[in-house]
mmCIF file with all atom_site columns, C-alpha atoms in Angstrom:
data_model
loop_
_atom_site.group_PDB
_atom_site.id
_atom_site.type_symbol
_atom_site.label_atom_id
_atom_site.label_alt_id
_atom_site.label_comp_id
_atom_site.label_asym_id
_atom_site.label_entity_id
_atom_site.label_seq_id
_atom_site.pdbx_PDB_ins_code
_atom_site.Cartn_x
_atom_site.Cartn_y
_atom_site.Cartn_z
_atom_site.occupancy
_atom_site.B_iso_or_equiv
_atom_site.pdbx_formal_charge
_atom_site.auth_seq_id
_atom_site.auth_comp_id
_atom_site.auth_asym_id
_atom_site.auth_atom_id
_atom_site.pdbx_PDB_model_num
ATOM 1   C CA . PHE A 1 1   ? 23.364  15.913  -32.345 1.00 0.00 ? 151 PHE A CA 1
ATOM 2   C CA . THR A 1 2   ? 22.591  12.488  -30.923 1.00 0.00 ? 152 THR A CA 1
ATOM 3   C CA . VAL A 1 3   ? 19.541  11.239  -29.047 1.00 0.00 ? 153 VAL A CA 1
ATOM 4   C CA . PHE A 1 4   ? 20.198  8.337   -26.724 1.00 0.00 ? 154 PHE A CA 1
ATOM 5   C CA . GLU A 1 5   ? 17.482  5.881   -25.747 1.00 0.00 ? 155 GLU A CA 1
ATOM 6   C CA . TRP A 1 6   ? 17.930  3.101   -23.244 1.00 0.00 ? 156 TRP A CA 1
ATOM 7   C CA . HIS A 1 7   ? 15.535  0.202   -23.474 1.00 0.00 ? 157 HIS A CA 1
ATOM 8   C CA . LYS A 1 8   ? 14.154  -0.667  -20.038 1.00 0.00 ? 158 LYS A CA 1
ATOM 9   C CA . ILE A 1 9   ? 12.067  -3.696  -19.072 1.00 0.00 ? 159 ILE A CA 1
ATOM 10  C CA . PRO A 1 10  ? 9.544   -2.766  -16.350 1.00 0.00 ? 160 PRO A CA 1
ATOM 11  C CA . SER A 1 11  ? 9.390   -5.141  -13.408 1.00 0.00 ? 161 SER A CA 1
ATOM 12  C CA . PHE A 1 12  ? 7.398   -3.065  -10.912 1.00 0.00 ? 162 PHE A CA 1
ATOM 13  C CA . LEU A 1 13  ? 4.651   -0.440  -11.115 1.00 0.00 ? 163 LEU A CA 1
ATOM 14  C CA . GLY A 1 14  ? 3.246   1.036   -7.920  1.00 0.00 ? 164 GLY A CA 1
ATOM 15  C CA . GLU A 1 15  ? 2.360   4.118   -5.947  1.00 0.00 ? 165 GLU A CA 1
ATOM 16  C CA . ALA A 1 16  ? 4.307   5.866   -3.198  1.00 0.00 ? 166 ALA A CA 1
ATOM 17  C CA . ARG A 1 17  ? 4.017   9.163   -1.360  1.00 0.00 ? 167 ARG A CA 1
ATOM 18  C CA . ASP A 1 18  ? 6.705   11.794  -1.838  1.00 0.00 ? 168 ASP A CA 1
ATOM 19  C CA . SER A 1 19  ? 8.007   14.172  0.843   1.00 0.00 ? 169 SER A CA 1
ATOM 20  C CA . GLY A 1 20  ? 5.051   16.489  0.186   1.00 0.00 ? 170 GLY A CA 1
ATOM 21  C CA . LYS A 1 21  ? 2.610   13.612  0.896   1.00 0.00 ? 171 LYS A CA 1
ATOM 22  C CA . GLU A 1 22  ? 1.535   13.523  -2.769  1.00 0.00 ? 172 GLU A CA 1
ATOM 23  C CA . ILE A 1 23  ? 0.994   10.143  -4.444  1.00 0.00 ? 173 ILE A CA 1
ATOM 24  C CA . GLN A 1 24  ? 3.498   9.414   -7.212  1.00 0.00 ? 174 GLN A CA 1
ATOM 25  C CA . VAL A 1 25  ? 3.379   6.552   -9.705  1.00 0.00 ? 175 VAL A CA 1
ATOM 26  C CA . CYS A 1 26  ? 6.733   4.749   -9.700  1.00 0.00 ? 176 CYS A CA 1
ATOM 27  C CA . MET A 1 27  ? 8.237   2.181   -12.064 1.00 0.00 ? 177 MET A CA 1
ATOM 28  C CA . GLY A 1 28  ? 11.165  -0.113  -11.391 1.00 0.00 ? 178 GLY A CA 1
ATOM 29  C CA . THR A 1 29  ? 13.179  -1.955  -14.035 1.00 0.00 ? 179 THR A CA 1
ATOM 30  C CA . ARG A 1 30  ? 14.922  -5.323  -14.049 1.00 0.00 ? 180 ARG A CA 1
ATOM 31  C CA . ASP A 1 31  ? 18.339  -3.698  -14.067 1.00 0.00 ? 181 ASP A CA 1
ATOM 32  C CA . GLY A 1 32  ? 17.705  -1.833  -10.788 1.00 0.00 ? 182 GLY A CA 1
ATOM 33  C CA . PHE A 1 33  ? 16.574  1.611   -11.952 1.00 0.00 ? 183 PHE A CA 1
ATOM 34  C CA . ALA A 1 34  ? 13.576  3.397   -10.401 1.00 0.00 ? 184 ALA A CA 1
ATOM 35  C CA . PHE A 1 35  ? 11.621  6.165   -12.145 1.00 0.00 ? 185 PHE A CA 1
ATOM 36  C CA . THR A 1 36  ? 8.781   8.504   -11.257 1.00 0.00 ? 186 THR A CA 1
ATOM 37  C CA . CYS A 1 37  ? 6.176   8.266   -14.012 1.00 0.00 ? 187 CYS A CA 1
ATOM 38  C CA . ASP A 1 38  ? 4.353   11.276  -15.371 1.00 0.00 ? 188 ASP A CA 1
ATOM 39  C CA . SER A 1 39  ? 0.710   11.384  -14.388 1.00 0.00 ? 189 SER A CA 1
ATOM 40  C CA . GLY A 1 40  ? -2.322  13.477  -15.163 1.00 0.00 ? 190 GLY A CA 1
ATOM 41  C CA . TYR A 1 41  ? -5.931  13.433  -16.237 1.00 0.00 ? 191 TYR A CA 1
ATOM 42  C CA . GLN A 1 42  ? -5.438  14.148  -19.931 1.00 0.00 ? 192 GLN A CA 1
ATOM 43  C CA . ASP A 1 43  ? -3.414  12.710  -22.788 1.00 0.00 ? 193 ASP A CA 1
ATOM 44  C CA . GLY A 1 44  ? -2.451  15.913  -24.532 1.00 0.00 ? 194 GLY A CA 1
ATOM 45  C CA . THR A 1 45  ? -5.839  17.621  -24.779 1.00 0.00 ? 195 THR A CA 1
ATOM 46  C CA . THR A 1 46  ? -7.926  14.405  -24.697 1.00 0.00 ? 196 THR A CA 1
ATOM 47  C CA . ASN A 1 47  ? -9.515  13.419  -21.386 1.00 0.00 ? 197 ASN A CA 1
ATOM 48  C CA . ILE A 1 48  ? -8.544  9.982   -20.085 1.00 0.00 ? 198 ILE A CA 1
ATOM 49  C CA . THR A 1 49  ? -11.580 7.751   -19.512 1.00 0.00 ? 199 THR A CA 1
ATOM 50  C CA . ALA A 1 50  ? -11.685 6.240   -16.020 1.00 0.00 ? 200 ALA A CA 1
ATOM 51  C CA . THR A 1 51  ? -13.422 2.853   -16.170 1.00 0.00 ? 201 THR A CA 1
ATOM 52  C CA . LEU A 1 52  ? -14.371 0.266   -13.567 1.00 0.00 ? 202 LEU A CA 1
ATOM 53  C CA . ARG A 1 53  ? -15.631 -3.004  -15.047 1.00 0.00 ? 203 ARG A CA 1
ATOM 54  C CA . LYS A 1 54  ? -16.539 -5.824  -12.720 1.00 0.00 ? 204 LYS A CA 1
ATOM 55  C CA . GLY A 1 55  ? -16.229 -9.414  -13.804 1.00 0.00 ? 205 GLY A CA 1
ATOM 56  C CA . TRP A 1 56  ? -19.310 -11.546 -14.254 1.00 0.00 ? 206 TRP A CA 1
ATOM 57  C CA . TYR A 1 57  ? -21.259 -12.107 -11.054 1.00 0.00 ? 207 TYR A CA 1
ATOM 58  C CA . ASP A 1 58  ? -22.682 -15.633 -10.983 1.00 0.00 ? 208 ASP A CA 1
ATOM 59  C CA . THR A 1 59  ? -25.870 -15.439 -8.926  1.00 0.00 ? 209 THR A CA 1
ATOM 60  C CA . GLU A 1 60  ? -26.230 -19.258 -9.172  1.00 0.00 ? 210 GLU A CA 1
ATOM 61  C CA . ILE A 1 61  ? -29.922 -18.932 -9.980  1.00 0.00 ? 211 ILE A CA 1
ATOM 62  C CA . TYR A 1 62  ? -31.827 -17.132 -12.715 1.00 0.00 ? 212 TYR A CA 1
ATOM 63  C CA . GLY A 1 63  ? -33.353 -13.975 -11.306 1.00 0.00 ? 213 GLY A CA 1
ATOM 64  C CA . THR A 1 64  ? -34.036 -10.298 -11.761 1.00 0.00 ? 214 THR A CA 1
ATOM 65  C CA . LEU A 1 65  ? -31.624 -7.504  -10.937 1.00 0.00 ? 215 LEU A CA 1
ATOM 66  C CA . ARG A 1 66  ? -33.927 -4.993  -9.252  1.00 0.00 ? 216 ARG A CA 1
ATOM 67  C CA . LYS A 1 67  ? -31.770 -2.261  -7.787  1.00 0.00 ? 217 LYS A CA 1
ATOM 68  C CA . PHE A 1 68  ? -28.265 -0.865  -8.142  1.00 0.00 ? 218 PHE A CA 1
ATOM 69  C CA . PHE A 1 69  ? -26.970 1.135   -5.160  1.00 0.00 ? 219 PHE A CA 1
ATOM 70  C CA . VAL A 1 70  ? -23.803 3.223   -5.406  1.00 0.00 ? 220 VAL A CA 1
ATOM 71  C CA . GLU A 1 71  ? -21.951 5.553   -3.061  1.00 0.00 ? 221 GLU A CA 1
ATOM 72  C CA . TYR A 1 72  ? -19.539 7.833   -4.887  1.00 0.00 ? 222 TYR A CA 1
ATOM 73  C CA . GLU A 1 73  ? -17.804 11.216  -4.879  1.00 0.00 ? 223 GLU A CA 1
ATOM 74  C CA . LEU A 1 74  ? -17.870 13.372  -7.994  1.00 0.00 ? 224 LEU A CA 1
ATOM 75  C CA . PRO A 1 75  ? -17.747 17.153  -8.524  1.00 0.00 ? 225 PRO A CA 1
ATOM 76  C CA . ASP A 1 76  ? -20.813 19.132  -9.492  1.00 0.00 ? 226 ASP A CA 1
ATOM 77  C CA . SER A 1 77  ? -21.739 19.117  -13.215 1.00 0.00 ? 227 SER A CA 1
ATOM 78  C CA . LYS A 1 78  ? -19.856 15.830  -13.853 1.00 0.00 ? 228 LYS A CA 1
ATOM 79  C CA . THR A 1 79  ? -21.441 12.429  -14.520 1.00 0.00 ? 229 THR A CA 1
ATOM 80  C CA . LEU A 1 80  ? -20.753 8.788   -13.700 1.00 0.00 ? 230 LEU A CA 1
ATOM 81  C CA . ALA A 1 81  ? -22.051 6.491   -16.452 1.00 0.00 ? 231 ALA A CA 1
ATOM 82  C CA . LEU A 1 82  ? -23.427 3.030   -15.592 1.00 0.00 ? 232 LEU A CA 1
ATOM 83  C CA . LYS A 1 83  ? -23.924 0.183   -18.065 1.00 0.00 ? 233 LYS A CA 1
ATOM 84  C CA . VAL A 1 84  ? -25.311 -3.215  -17.007 1.00 0.00 ? 234 VAL A CA 1
ATOM 85  C CA . TYR A 1 85  ? -24.769 -6.388  -19.060 1.00 0.00 ? 235 TYR A CA 1
ATOM 86  C CA . PRO A 1 86  ? -26.657 -9.661  -18.363 1.00 0.00 ? 236 PRO A CA 1
ATOM 87  C CA . ASN A 1 87  ? -25.704 -13.233 -19.339 1.00 0.00 ? 237 ASN A CA 1
ATOM 88  C CA . PHE A 1 88  ? -22.437 -12.505 -21.178 1.00 0.00 ? 238 PHE A CA 1
ATOM 89  C CA . SER A 1 89  ? -24.187 -10.103 -23.539 1.00 0.00 ? 239 SER A CA 1
ATOM 90  C CA . THR A 1 90  ? -22.085 -7.559  -25.413 1.00 0.00 ? 240 THR A CA 1
ATOM 91  C CA . THR A 1 91  ? -25.019 -5.114  -25.481 1.00 0.00 ? 241 THR A CA 1
ATOM 92  C CA . GLU A 1 92  ? -25.917 -3.205  -22.333 1.00 0.00 ? 242 GLU A CA 1
ATOM 93  C CA . LYS A 1 93  ? -29.469 -3.501  -20.999 1.00 0.00 ? 243 LYS A CA 1
ATOM 94  C CA . VAL A 1 94  ? -29.143 -0.440  -18.763 1.00 0.00 ? 244 VAL A CA 1
ATOM 95  C CA . ASN A 1 95  ? -27.413 2.830   -19.597 1.00 0.00 ? 245 ASN A CA 1
ATOM 96  C CA . HIS A 1 96  ? -27.752 5.503   -16.900 1.00 0.00 ? 246 HIS A CA 1
ATOM 97  C CA . ASP A 1 97  ? -25.840 8.616   -15.789 1.00 0.00 ? 247 ASP A CA 1
ATOM 98  C CA . PHE A 1 98  ? -25.446 9.475   -12.100 1.00 0.00 ? 248 PHE A CA 1
ATOM 99  C CA . GLU A 1 99  ? -24.935 13.200  -11.476 1.00 0.00 ? 249 GLU A CA 1
ATOM 100 C CA . GLY A 1 100 ? -22.077 14.635  -9.426  1.00 0.00 ? 250 GLY A CA 1
ATOM 101 C CA . GLU A 1 101 ? -22.707 17.099  -6.620  1.00 0.00 ? 251 GLU A CA 1
ATOM 102 C CA . SER A 1 102 ? -19.839 16.679  -4.157  1.00 0.00 ? 252 SER A CA 1
ATOM 103 C CA . PRO A 1 103 ? -18.524 19.966  -2.776  1.00 0.00 ? 253 PRO A CA 1
ATOM 104 C CA . SER A 1 104 ? -14.916 20.661  -3.711  1.00 0.00 ? 254 SER A CA 1
ATOM 105 C CA . ILE A 1 105 ? -13.882 22.590  -0.599  1.00 0.00 ? 255 ILE A CA 1
ATOM 106 C CA . THR A 1 106 ? -11.409 20.782  1.641   1.00 0.00 ? 256 THR A CA 1
ATOM 107 C CA . ASP A 1 107 ? -13.389 20.934  4.903   1.00 0.00 ? 257 ASP A CA 1
ATOM 108 C CA . ALA A 1 108 ? -16.430 19.149  3.440   1.00 0.00 ? 258 ALA A CA 1
ATOM 109 C CA . GLU A 1 109 ? -15.102 15.590  3.870   1.00 0.00 ? 259 GLU A CA 1
ATOM 110 C CA . ILE A 1 110 ? -18.068 14.465  5.989   1.00 0.00 ? 260 ILE A CA 1
ATOM 111 C CA . THR A 1 111 ? -20.660 15.506  3.388   1.00 0.00 ? 261 THR A CA 1
ATOM 112 C CA . ARG A 1 112 ? -18.773 14.480  0.250   1.00 0.00 ? 262 ARG A CA 1
ATOM 113 C CA . PRO A 1 113 ? -20.220 11.010  -0.558  1.00 0.00 ? 263 PRO A CA 1
ATOM 114 C CA . ILE A 1 114 ? -23.291 10.834  -2.757  1.00 0.00 ? 264 ILE A CA 1
ATOM 115 C CA . LYS A 1 115 ? -25.624 7.873   -2.248  1.00 0.00 ? 265 LYS A CA 1
ATOM 116 C CA . ASP A 1 116 ? -27.852 7.054   -5.185  1.00 0.00 ? 266 ASP A CA 1
ATOM 117 C CA . SER A 1 117 ? -29.763 4.105   -6.556  1.00 0.00 ? 267 SER A CA 1
ATOM 118 C CA . LEU A 1 118 ? -31.338 2.990   -9.782  1.00 0.00 ? 268 LEU A CA 1
ATOM 119 C CA . SER A 1 119 ? -34.353 0.706   -10.093 1.00 0.00 ? 269 SER A CA 1
ATOM 120 C CA . MET A 1 120 ? -34.150 -1.741  -12.971 1.00 0.00 ? 270 MET A CA 1
ATOM 121 C CA . ASP A 1 121 ? -35.662 -4.921  -14.324 1.00 0.00 ? 271 ASP A CA 1
ATOM 122 C CA . VAL A 1 122 ? -32.823 -6.957  -15.834 1.00 0.00 ? 272 VAL A CA 1
ATOM 123 C CA . HIS A 1 123 ? -33.221 -10.734 -16.071 1.00 0.00 ? 273 HIS A CA 1
ATOM 124 C CA . GLY A 1 124 ? -30.433 -13.291 -15.989 1.00 0.00 ? 274 GLY A CA 1
ATOM 125 C CA . GLU A 1 125 ? -28.036 -15.409 -13.966 1.00 0.00 ? 275 GLU A CA 1
ATOM 126 C CA . TYR A 1 126 ? -24.783 -13.587 -14.771 1.00 0.00 ? 276 TYR A CA 1
ATOM 127 C CA . PHE A 1 127 ? -24.352 -9.822  -14.473 1.00 0.00 ? 277 PHE A CA 1
ATOM 128 C CA . SER A 1 128 ? -21.525 -7.408  -15.172 1.00 0.00 ? 278 SER A CA 1
ATOM 129 C CA . PHE A 1 129 ? -21.465 -3.639  -14.960 1.00 0.00 ? 279 PHE A CA 1
ATOM 130 C CA . VAL A 1 130 ? -19.264 -0.791  -16.102 1.00 0.00 ? 280 VAL A CA 1
ATOM 131 C CA . LEU A 1 131 ? -18.907 2.568   -14.344 1.00 0.00 ? 281 LEU A CA 1
ATOM 132 C CA . SER A 1 132 ? -17.044 5.206   -16.350 1.00 0.00 ? 282 SER A CA 1
ATOM 133 C CA . ASN A 1 133 ? -16.266 8.898   -16.627 1.00 0.00 ? 283 ASN A CA 1
ATOM 134 C CA . ASN A 1 134 ? -14.466 10.654  -19.500 1.00 0.00 ? 284 ASN A CA 1
ATOM 135 C CA . GLU A 1 135 ? -14.444 14.175  -18.052 1.00 0.00 ? 285 GLU A CA 1
ATOM 136 C CA . ASN A 1 136 ? -11.376 15.789  -16.519 1.00 0.00 ? 286 ASN A CA 1
ATOM 137 C CA . VAL A 1 137 ? -12.465 15.591  -12.880 1.00 0.00 ? 287 VAL A CA 1
ATOM 138 C CA . GLY A 1 138 ? -9.013  16.358  -11.491 1.00 0.00 ? 288 GLY A CA 1
ATOM 139 C CA . GLY A 1 139 ? -8.782  13.220  -9.360  1.00 0.00 ? 289 GLY A CA 1
ATOM 140 C CA . ASP A 1 140 ? -12.031 13.900  -7.492  1.00 0.00 ? 290 ASP A CA 1
ATOM 141 C CA . LEU A 1 141 ? -13.854 10.726  -8.618  1.00 0.00 ? 291 LEU A CA 1
ATOM 142 C CA . LYS A 1 142 ? -14.168 7.965   -6.028  1.00 0.00 ? 292 LYS A CA 1
ATOM 143 C CA . ILE A 1 143 ? -16.469 4.948   -5.951  1.00 0.00 ? 293 ILE A CA 1
ATOM 144 C CA . ASN A 1 144 ? -16.868 3.954   -2.310  1.00 0.00 ? 294 ASN A CA 1
ATOM 145 C CA . LYS A 1 145 ? -19.502 1.207   -2.325  1.00 0.00 ? 295 LYS A CA 1
ATOM 146 C CA . ILE A 1 146 ? -21.675 -0.754  -4.743  1.00 0.00 ? 296 ILE A CA 1
ATOM 147 C CA . GLN A 1 147 ? -24.594 -3.044  -3.926  1.00 0.00 ? 297 GLN A CA 1
ATOM 148 C CA . LEU A 1 148 ? -26.782 -5.118  -6.211  1.00 0.00 ? 298 LEU A CA 1
ATOM 149 C CA . HIS A 1 149 ? -30.217 -6.282  -5.097  1.00 0.00 ? 299 HIS A CA 1
ATOM 150 C CA . MET A 1 150 ? -31.851 -9.223  -6.816  1.00 0.00 ? 300 MET A CA 1
ATOM 151 C CA . LYS A 1 151 ? -35.129 -11.033 -6.767  1.00 0.00 ? 301 LYS A CA 1
ATOM 152 C CA . GLY A 1 152 ? -34.544 -14.761 -7.197  1.00 0.00 ? 302 GLY A CA 1
ATOM 153 C CA . GLY A 1 153 ? -36.527 -16.818 -9.641  1.00 0.00 ? 303 GLY A CA 1
ATOM 154 C CA . ALA A 1 154 ? -36.825 -20.290 -11.020 1.00 0.00 ? 304 ALA A CA 1
ATOM 155 C CA . TYR A 1 155 ? -34.007 -21.509 -13.239 1.00 0.00 ? 305 TYR A CA 1
ATOM 156 C CA . LYS A 1 156 ? -35.007 -20.859 -16.836 1.00 0.00 ? 306 LYS A CA 1
ATOM 157 C CA . GLY A 1 157 ? -32.932 -23.544 -18.515 1.00 0.00 ? 307 GLY A CA 1
ATOM 158 C CA . LYS A 1 158 ? -29.954 -22.851 -20.718 1.00 0.00 ? 308 LYS A CA 1
ATOM 159 C CA . VAL A 1 159 ? -28.313 -19.403 -20.601 1.00 0.00 ? 309 VAL A CA 1
ATOM 160 C CA . HIS A 1 160 ? -27.187 -18.468 -24.100 1.00 0.00 ? 310 HIS A CA 1
ATOM 161 C CA . GLY A 1 161 ? -23.917 -16.640 -24.740 1.00 0.00 ? 311 GLY A CA 1
ATOM 162 C CA . ASN A 1 162 ? -25.488 -14.279 -27.294 1.00 0.00 ? 312 ASN A CA 1
#
């Protein structure tokens, strides 16, 4: 009994639709082979955490982050976690869960998006945020739009990294 393994060097990773109009993740290799990659929402029995982390927004002036607006789609009983980090901090200043309530029936496309906001009082010049979900939502999580509203302020001098 022999198991053969061929070492492949990936050169392309992308998405394409198959004949049934389903999105498939495809990988190409340097030696000309193309493969369809397995996909799913769990690694064995462990849910895969979906995470969106934005880079640091430079507001160019010290101010206060007042409001976070988000438009998203998420099934009922699921949550979308938000963490906000100011001034290159490794500790979040805001930790909030947005609740899902999108209908799952196929003819509800017009009413699917949820629009929500969170008032906050976070001071700084640089801001980053993380949106995440570690529940098996079956592909029904979409983040459509994000807006940050600030109140400008006077520059407060040096911004410390810690």
